[in-house]
Coordinates of C-alpha atoms and ligand atoms in Angstrom, one line a residue:
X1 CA -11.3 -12.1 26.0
X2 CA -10.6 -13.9 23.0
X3 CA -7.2 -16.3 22.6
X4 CA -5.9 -16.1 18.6
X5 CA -4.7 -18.6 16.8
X6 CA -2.0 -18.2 14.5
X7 CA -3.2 -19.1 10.8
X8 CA -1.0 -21.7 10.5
X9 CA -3.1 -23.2 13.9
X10 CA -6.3 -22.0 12.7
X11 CA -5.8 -23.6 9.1
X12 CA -5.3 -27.5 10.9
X13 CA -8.2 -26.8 12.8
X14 CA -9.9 -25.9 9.5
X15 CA -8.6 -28.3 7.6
X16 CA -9.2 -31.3 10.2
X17 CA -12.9 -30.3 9.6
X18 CA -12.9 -30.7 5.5
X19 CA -11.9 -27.4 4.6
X20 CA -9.4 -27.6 1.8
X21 CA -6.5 -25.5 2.6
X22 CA -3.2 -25.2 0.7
X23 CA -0.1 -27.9 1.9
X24 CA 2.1 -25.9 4.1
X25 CA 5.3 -26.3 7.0
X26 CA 6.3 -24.0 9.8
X27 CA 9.9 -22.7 9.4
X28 CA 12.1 -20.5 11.8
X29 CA 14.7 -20.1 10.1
X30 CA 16.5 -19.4 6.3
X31 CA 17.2 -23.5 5.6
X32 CA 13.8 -24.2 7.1
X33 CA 12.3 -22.1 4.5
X34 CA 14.1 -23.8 1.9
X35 CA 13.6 -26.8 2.6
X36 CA 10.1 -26.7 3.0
X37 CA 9.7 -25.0 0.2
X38 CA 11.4 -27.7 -2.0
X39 CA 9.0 -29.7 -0.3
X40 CA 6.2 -28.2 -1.3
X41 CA 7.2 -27.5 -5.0
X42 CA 7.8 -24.1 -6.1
X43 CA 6.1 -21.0 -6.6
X44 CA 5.6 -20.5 -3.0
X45 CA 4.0 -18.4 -0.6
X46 CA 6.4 -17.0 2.6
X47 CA 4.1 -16.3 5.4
X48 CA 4.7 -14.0 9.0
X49 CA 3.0 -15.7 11.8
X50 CA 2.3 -13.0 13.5
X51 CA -1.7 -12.5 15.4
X52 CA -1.7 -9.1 13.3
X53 CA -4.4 -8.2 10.4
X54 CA -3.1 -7.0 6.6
X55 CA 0.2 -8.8 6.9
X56 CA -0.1 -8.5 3.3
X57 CA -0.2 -5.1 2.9
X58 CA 2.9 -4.4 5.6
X59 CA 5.0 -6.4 3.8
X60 CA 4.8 -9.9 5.4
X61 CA 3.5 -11.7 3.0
X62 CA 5.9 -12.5 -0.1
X63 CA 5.8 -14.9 -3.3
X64 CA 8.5 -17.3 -4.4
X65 CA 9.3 -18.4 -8.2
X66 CA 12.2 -19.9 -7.3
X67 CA 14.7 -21.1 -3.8
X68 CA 16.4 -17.0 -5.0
X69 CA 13.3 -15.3 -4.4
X70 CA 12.2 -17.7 -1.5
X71 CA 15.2 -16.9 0.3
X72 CA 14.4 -13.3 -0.2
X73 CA 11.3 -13.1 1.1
X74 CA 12.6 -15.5 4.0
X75 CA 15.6 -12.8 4.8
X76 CA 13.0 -10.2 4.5
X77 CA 10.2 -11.6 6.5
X78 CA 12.2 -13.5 10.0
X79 CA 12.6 -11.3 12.5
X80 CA 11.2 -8.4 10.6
X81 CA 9.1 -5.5 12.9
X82 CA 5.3 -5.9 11.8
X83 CA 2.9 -3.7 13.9
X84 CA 5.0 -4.2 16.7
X85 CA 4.9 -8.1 16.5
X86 CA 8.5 -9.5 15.7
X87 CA 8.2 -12.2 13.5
X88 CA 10.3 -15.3 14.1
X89 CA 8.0 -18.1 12.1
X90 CA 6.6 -18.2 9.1
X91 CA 4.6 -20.1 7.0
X92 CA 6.0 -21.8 3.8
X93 CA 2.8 -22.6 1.4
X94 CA 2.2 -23.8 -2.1
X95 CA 1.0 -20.5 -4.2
X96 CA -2.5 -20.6 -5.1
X97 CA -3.4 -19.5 -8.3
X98 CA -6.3 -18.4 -7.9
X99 CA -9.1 -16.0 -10.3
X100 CA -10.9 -14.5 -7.3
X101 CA -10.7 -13.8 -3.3
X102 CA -13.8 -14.5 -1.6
X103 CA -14.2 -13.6 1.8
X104 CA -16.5 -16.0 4.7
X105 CA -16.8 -15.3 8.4
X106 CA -18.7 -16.4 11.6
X107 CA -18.9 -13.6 14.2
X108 CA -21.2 -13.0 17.1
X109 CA -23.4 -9.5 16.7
X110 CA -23.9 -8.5 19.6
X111 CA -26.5 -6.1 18.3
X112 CA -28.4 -8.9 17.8
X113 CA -27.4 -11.0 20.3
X114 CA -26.8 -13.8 17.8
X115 CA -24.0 -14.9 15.4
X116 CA -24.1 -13.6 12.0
X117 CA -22.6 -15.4 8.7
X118 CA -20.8 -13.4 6.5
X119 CA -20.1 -13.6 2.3
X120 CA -18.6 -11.7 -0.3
X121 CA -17.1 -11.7 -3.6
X122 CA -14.9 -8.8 -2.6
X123 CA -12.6 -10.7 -0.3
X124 CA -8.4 -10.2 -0.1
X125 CA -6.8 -7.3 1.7
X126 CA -8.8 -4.4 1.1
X127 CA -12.2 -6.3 3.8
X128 CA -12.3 -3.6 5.9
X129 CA -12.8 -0.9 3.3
X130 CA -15.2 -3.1 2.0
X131 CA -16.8 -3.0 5.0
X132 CA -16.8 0.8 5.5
X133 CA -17.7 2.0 2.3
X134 CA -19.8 -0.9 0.8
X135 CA -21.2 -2.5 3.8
X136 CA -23.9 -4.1 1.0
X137 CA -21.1 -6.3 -0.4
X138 CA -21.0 -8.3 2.2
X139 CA -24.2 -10.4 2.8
X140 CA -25.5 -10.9 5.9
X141 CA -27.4 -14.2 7.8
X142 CA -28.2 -14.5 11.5
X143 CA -28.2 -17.9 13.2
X144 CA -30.3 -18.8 15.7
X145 CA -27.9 -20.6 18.1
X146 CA -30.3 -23.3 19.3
X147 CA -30.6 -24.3 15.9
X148 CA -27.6 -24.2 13.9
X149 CA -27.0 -22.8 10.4
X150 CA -29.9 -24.4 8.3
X151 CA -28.0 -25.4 4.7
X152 CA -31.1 -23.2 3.1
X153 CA -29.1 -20.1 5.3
X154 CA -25.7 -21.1 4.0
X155 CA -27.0 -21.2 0.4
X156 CA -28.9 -18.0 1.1
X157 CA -26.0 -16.1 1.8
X158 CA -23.6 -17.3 -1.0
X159 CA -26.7 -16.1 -3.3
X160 CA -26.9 -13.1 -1.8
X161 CA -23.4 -12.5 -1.8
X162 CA -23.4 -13.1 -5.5
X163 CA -20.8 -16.2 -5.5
X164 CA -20.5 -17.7 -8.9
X165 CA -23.0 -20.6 -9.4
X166 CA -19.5 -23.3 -10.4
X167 CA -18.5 -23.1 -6.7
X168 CA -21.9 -21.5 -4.6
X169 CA -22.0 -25.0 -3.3
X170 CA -18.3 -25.2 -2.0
X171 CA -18.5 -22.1 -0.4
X172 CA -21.9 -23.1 1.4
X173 CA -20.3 -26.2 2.6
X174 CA -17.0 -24.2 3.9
X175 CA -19.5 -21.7 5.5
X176 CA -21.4 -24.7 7.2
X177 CA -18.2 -26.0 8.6
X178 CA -17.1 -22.5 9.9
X179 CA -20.6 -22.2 11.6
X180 CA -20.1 -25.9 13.2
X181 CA -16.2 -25.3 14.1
X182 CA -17.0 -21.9 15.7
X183 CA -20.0 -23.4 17.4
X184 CA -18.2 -26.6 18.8
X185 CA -14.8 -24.9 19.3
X186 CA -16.2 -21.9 21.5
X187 CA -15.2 -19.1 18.6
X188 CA -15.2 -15.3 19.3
X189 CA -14.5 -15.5 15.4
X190 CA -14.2 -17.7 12.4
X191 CA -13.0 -16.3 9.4
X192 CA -11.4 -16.9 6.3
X193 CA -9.9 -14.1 3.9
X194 CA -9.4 -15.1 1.0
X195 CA -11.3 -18.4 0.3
X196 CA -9.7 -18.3 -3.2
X197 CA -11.3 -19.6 -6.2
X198 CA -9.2 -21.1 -8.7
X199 CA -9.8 -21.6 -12.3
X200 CA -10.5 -25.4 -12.0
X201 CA -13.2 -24.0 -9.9
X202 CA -12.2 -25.4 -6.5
X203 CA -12.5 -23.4 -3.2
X204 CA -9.4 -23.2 -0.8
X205 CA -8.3 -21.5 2.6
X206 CA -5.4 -19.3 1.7
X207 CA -5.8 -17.3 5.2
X208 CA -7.4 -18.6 8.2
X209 CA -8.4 -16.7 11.9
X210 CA -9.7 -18.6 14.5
X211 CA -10.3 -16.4 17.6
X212 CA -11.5 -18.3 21.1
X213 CA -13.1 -17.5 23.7
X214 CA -10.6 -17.3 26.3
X215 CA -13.5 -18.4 29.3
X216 CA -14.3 -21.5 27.5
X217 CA -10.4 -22.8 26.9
X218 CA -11.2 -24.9 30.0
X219 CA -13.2 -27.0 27.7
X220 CA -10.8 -27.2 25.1
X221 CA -7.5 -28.4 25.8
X222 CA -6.9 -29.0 22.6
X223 CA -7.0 -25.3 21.7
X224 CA -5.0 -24.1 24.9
X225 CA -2.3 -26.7 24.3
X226 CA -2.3 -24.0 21.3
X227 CA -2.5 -20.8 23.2
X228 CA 1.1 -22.1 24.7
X229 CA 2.6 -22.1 21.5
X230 CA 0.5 -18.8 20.3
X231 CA 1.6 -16.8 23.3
X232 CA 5.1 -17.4 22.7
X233 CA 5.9 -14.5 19.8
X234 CA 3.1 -12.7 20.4
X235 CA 3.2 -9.0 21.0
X236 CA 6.1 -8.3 24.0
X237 CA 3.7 -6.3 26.0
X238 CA 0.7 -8.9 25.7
X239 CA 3.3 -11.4 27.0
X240 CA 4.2 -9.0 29.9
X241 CA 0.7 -8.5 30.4
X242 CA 0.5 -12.5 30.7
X243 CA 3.3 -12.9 33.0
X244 CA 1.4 -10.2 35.5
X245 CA -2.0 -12.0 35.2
X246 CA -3.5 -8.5 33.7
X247 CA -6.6 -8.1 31.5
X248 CA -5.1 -6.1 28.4
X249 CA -5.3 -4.7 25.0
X250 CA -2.9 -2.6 23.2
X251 CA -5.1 -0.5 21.4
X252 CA -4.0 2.0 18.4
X253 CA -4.0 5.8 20.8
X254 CA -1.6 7.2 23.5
X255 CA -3.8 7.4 26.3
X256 CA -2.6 5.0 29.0
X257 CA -5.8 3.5 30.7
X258 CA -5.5 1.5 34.2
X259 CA -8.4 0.5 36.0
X260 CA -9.8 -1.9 38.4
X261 CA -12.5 -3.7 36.9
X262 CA -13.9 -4.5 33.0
X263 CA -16.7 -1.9 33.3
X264 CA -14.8 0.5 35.0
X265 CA -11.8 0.3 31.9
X266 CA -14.7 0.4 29.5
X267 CA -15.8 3.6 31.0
X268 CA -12.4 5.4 31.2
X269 CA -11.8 4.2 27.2
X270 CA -14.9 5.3 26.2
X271 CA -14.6 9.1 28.3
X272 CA -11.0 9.3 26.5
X273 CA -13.0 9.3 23.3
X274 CA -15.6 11.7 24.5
X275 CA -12.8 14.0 25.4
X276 CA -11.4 13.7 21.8
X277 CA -7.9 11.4 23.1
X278 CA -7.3 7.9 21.5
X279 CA -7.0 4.7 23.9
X280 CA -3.3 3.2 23.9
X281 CA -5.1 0.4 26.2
X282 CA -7.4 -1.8 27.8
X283 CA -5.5 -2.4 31.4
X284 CA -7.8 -4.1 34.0
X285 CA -5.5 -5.1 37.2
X286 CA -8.4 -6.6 38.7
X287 CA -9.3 -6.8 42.3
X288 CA -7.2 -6.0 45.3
X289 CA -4.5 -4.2 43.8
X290 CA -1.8 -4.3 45.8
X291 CA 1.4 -1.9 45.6
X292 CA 3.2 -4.9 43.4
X293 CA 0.5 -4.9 41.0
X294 CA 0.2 -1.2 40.5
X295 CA 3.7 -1.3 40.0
X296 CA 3.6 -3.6 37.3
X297 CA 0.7 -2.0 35.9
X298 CA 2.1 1.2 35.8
X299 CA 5.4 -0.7 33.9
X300 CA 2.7 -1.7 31.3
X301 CA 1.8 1.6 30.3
X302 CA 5.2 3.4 30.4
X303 CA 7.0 0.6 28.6
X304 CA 4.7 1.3 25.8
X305 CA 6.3 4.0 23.5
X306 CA 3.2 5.2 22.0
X307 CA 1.5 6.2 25.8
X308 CA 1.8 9.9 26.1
X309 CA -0.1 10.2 29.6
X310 CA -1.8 7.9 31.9
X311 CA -4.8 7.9 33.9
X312 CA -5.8 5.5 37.1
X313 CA -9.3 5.2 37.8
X314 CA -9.7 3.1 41.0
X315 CA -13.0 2.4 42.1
X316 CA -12.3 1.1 45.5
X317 CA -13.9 -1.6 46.7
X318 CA -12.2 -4.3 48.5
X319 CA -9.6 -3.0 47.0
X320 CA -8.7 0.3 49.4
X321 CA -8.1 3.8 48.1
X322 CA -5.5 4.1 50.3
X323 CA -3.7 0.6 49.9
X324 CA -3.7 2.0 46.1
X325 CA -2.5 5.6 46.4
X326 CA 0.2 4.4 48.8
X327 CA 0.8 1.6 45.9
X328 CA 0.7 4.7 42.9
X329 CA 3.0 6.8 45.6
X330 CA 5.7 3.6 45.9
X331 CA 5.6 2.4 42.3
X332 CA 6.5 6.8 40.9
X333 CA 9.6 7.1 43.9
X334 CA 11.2 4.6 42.0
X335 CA 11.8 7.1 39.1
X336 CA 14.3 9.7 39.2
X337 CA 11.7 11.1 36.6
X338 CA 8.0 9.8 35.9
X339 CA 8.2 9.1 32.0
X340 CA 4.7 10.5 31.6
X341 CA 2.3 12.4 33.6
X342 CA 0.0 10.2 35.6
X343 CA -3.0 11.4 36.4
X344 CA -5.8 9.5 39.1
X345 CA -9.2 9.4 40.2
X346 CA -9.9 7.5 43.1
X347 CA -13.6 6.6 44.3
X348 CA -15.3 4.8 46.5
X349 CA -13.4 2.6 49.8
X350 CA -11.5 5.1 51.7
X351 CA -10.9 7.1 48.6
X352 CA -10.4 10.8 51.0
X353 CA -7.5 9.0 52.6
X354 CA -6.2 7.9 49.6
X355 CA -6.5 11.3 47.9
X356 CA -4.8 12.2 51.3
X357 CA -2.3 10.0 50.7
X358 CA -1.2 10.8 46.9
X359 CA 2.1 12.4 46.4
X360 CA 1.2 15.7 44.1
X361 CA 4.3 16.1 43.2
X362 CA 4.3 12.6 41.5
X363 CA 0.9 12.5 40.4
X364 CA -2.1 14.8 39.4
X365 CA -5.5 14.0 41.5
X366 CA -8.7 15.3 40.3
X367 CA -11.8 14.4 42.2
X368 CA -14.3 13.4 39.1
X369 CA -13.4 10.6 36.6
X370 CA -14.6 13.1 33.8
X371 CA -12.2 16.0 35.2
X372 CA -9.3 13.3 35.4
X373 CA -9.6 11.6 31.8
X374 CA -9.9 15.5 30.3
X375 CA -6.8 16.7 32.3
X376 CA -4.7 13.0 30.9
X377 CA -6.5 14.0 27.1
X378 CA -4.8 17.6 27.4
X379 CA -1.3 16.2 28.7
X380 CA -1.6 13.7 25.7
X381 CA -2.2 16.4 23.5
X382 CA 0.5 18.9 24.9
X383 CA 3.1 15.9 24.2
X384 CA 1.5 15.8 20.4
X385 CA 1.7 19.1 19.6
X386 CA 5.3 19.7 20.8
Ligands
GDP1 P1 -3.4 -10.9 5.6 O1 -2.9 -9.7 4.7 O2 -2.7 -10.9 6.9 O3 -4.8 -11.0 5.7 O4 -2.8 -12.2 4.8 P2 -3.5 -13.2 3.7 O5 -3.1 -14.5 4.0 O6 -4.9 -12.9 3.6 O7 -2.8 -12.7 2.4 C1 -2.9 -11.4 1.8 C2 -2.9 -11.5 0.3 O8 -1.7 -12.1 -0.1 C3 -4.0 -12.3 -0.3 O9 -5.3 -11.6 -0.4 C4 -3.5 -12.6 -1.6 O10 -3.7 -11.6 -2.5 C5 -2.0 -12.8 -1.3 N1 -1.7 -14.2 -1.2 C6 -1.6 -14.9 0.0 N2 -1.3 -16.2 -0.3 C7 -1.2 -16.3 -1.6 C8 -1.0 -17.4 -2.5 O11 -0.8 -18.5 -2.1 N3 -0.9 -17.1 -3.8 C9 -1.1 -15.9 -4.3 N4 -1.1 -15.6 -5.6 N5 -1.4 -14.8 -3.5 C10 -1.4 -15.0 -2.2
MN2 MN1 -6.3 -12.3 5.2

């Protein structure tokens, strides 16, 4: 999985590499805010550092004129709700004034099995329609890993993309330094959005992502001094999911997924689909899960408000279908009433006991995985339509 940085961590990675980003200070509070931003020199932009996309567009983004507004937007933004995220940092930054967004990336495609560069001229908030409904705006190059990003394959891209001749060279020369940072740094994802252009004609970073593999933070301890600092504020149930050493995603649906196992979670999501539900998760409790870890699993999914059901699927292995029922059976008695109906499909290592086992009153046991994530889809869907 990938470790995020906040933009305010990815921008002094960025910037430490050459990329011109705007001057900018971390505040937490009201004074903080207005400090920095006398600091910086007015207008200024008040930034949530929160690992959430379109900040902009749910209202976390504002612009100062003056230390009135800026204490507006600062009362506005700390500790405001966004996606789910509370926000309790932002980022104070001299405004950019700026005639057009671009957008640059580095992502791998798996399609491909390589990493692909990214450029457009229609960069800012609206990326992901751009995306959707004019995939052609956004020009494309693949890198052969073993050789880097030739500078022709920078300067290919920015062509393509249709970048202004005044700064094509800038923006081939940020690209090149994304390609080399998400190389060296062990990036899932490199990507900045917008690389505004202002009317001097200079380039600069006025968003930043930086997305890390989580498997290669061993190798950077630079970065996971970072992921400290990142986890803390982060989304309350990826911090829970932390504490309990769990694989997890929140993911848009209500469909609470638990699994043991990557592939096997991967499986279950992609059934829920089939069966026309929507994922609230990617929940992997890994091997040998004991009764503690079910419990805490099981915490996961029900302290998420948007879950409506929840299906296990357990393939057993050295982890025992029965060790895992009697762990499903412990983890419900604690509930004068289960918050949503559970559902589970057990397979494999003494699954008949643990089927056996399984307190029907608590739980609903179907034999087949496909039989199990159908029966969670309709209980999600009887909890919709009420
Ligand atoms: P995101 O919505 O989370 O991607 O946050 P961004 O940092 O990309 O900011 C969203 C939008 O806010 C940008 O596309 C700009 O239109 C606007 N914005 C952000 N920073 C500045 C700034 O310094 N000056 C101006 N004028 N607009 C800004
Ligand atoms: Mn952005």
């Amino acid at each position: 999985m990938a470790m995020k940085l906040h933009e305010y961590q990815a921008k002094d990675v960025f910037a430490d590499a050459g990329v011109p980003t705007p001057s900018s200070q971390l505040a937490s509070d009201v004074d903080g805010v207005l400090t920095a931003a006398e600091e910086i020199g007015y207008p200024v932009a008040v930034k949530a550092q929160v690992q959430v996309g379109g900040r902009g567009k749910a209202g976390g983004i504002k612009l100062a004129e003056d230390e009135d507004e800026a204490r507006e937007a600062a009362e506005s933004i700390l500790g405001m709700d966004l996606k789910g995220y509370s926000v309790e940092r932002v980022l104070v930054e001299e405004a950019v004034d700026f005639t057009n967004e671009l957008y640059v990336g580095i992502t791998m495609d798996r399609g491909e099995g390589k990493p692909v560069a990214m450029v457009s001229t229609k960069g800012g908030v609206n990326i992901e329609e751009v995306a959707e409904e004019d995939p052609d705006a956004i020009a494309r190059e693949h890198i052969d890993p073993a050789f880097g990003m030739h500078p022709f394959q920078a300067r290919k891209a920015v062509y393509d993309a249709g970048v202004d001749k005044s700064v094509a060279n800038d923006v081939a020369s940020v690209l090149t330094t994304l390609y080399d940072l998400w190389e060296s740094r062990d990036g899932s994802d490199a990507e900045i959005n917008p690389l505004m252009v202002t009317a001097d004609d200079d380039v600069i970073a006025a968003d930043a992502v930086m997305n890390i593999d989580e498997d290669a933070l061993f190798r950077q301890p630079e970065l996971a001094e970072m992921e400290e600092e990142a986890a803390s504020g982060g989304d309350e149930l990826e911090q829970k999911a932390d504490e309990y050493d769990f694989d997890y995603v929140r993911l848009e649906g209500n469909v609470g997924i638990i699994g043991n196992g990557a592939g096997l979670v991967m499986t279950t999501l992609d059934l829920v689909d089939y069966y026309g539900g929507e994922p609230a998760n990617f929940l992997d409790v890994g091997g040998g899960a004991k009764a503690e870890r079910i419990a805490n699993a099981l915490d996961m999914v029900f302290s998420d408000d948007n879950v409506d059901s929840v299906v296990f699927n357990i393939f057993g292995g050295i982890t025992r279908g029965d060790e895992v029922a009697r762990g499903i059976n412990e983890a419900l008695e604690q509930f004068d009433e289960i918050p949503k109906p559970v559902v589970v499909r057990l397979a494999g290592t003494n699954w008949e006991e643990g089927m056996e086992i399984l307190n029907e009153d608590l739980v609903t046991v179907e034999q087949t995985l496909e039989d199990a994530v159908e029966r969670t889809v309709a209980y999600a869907e009887e909890v919709t339509e009420q």
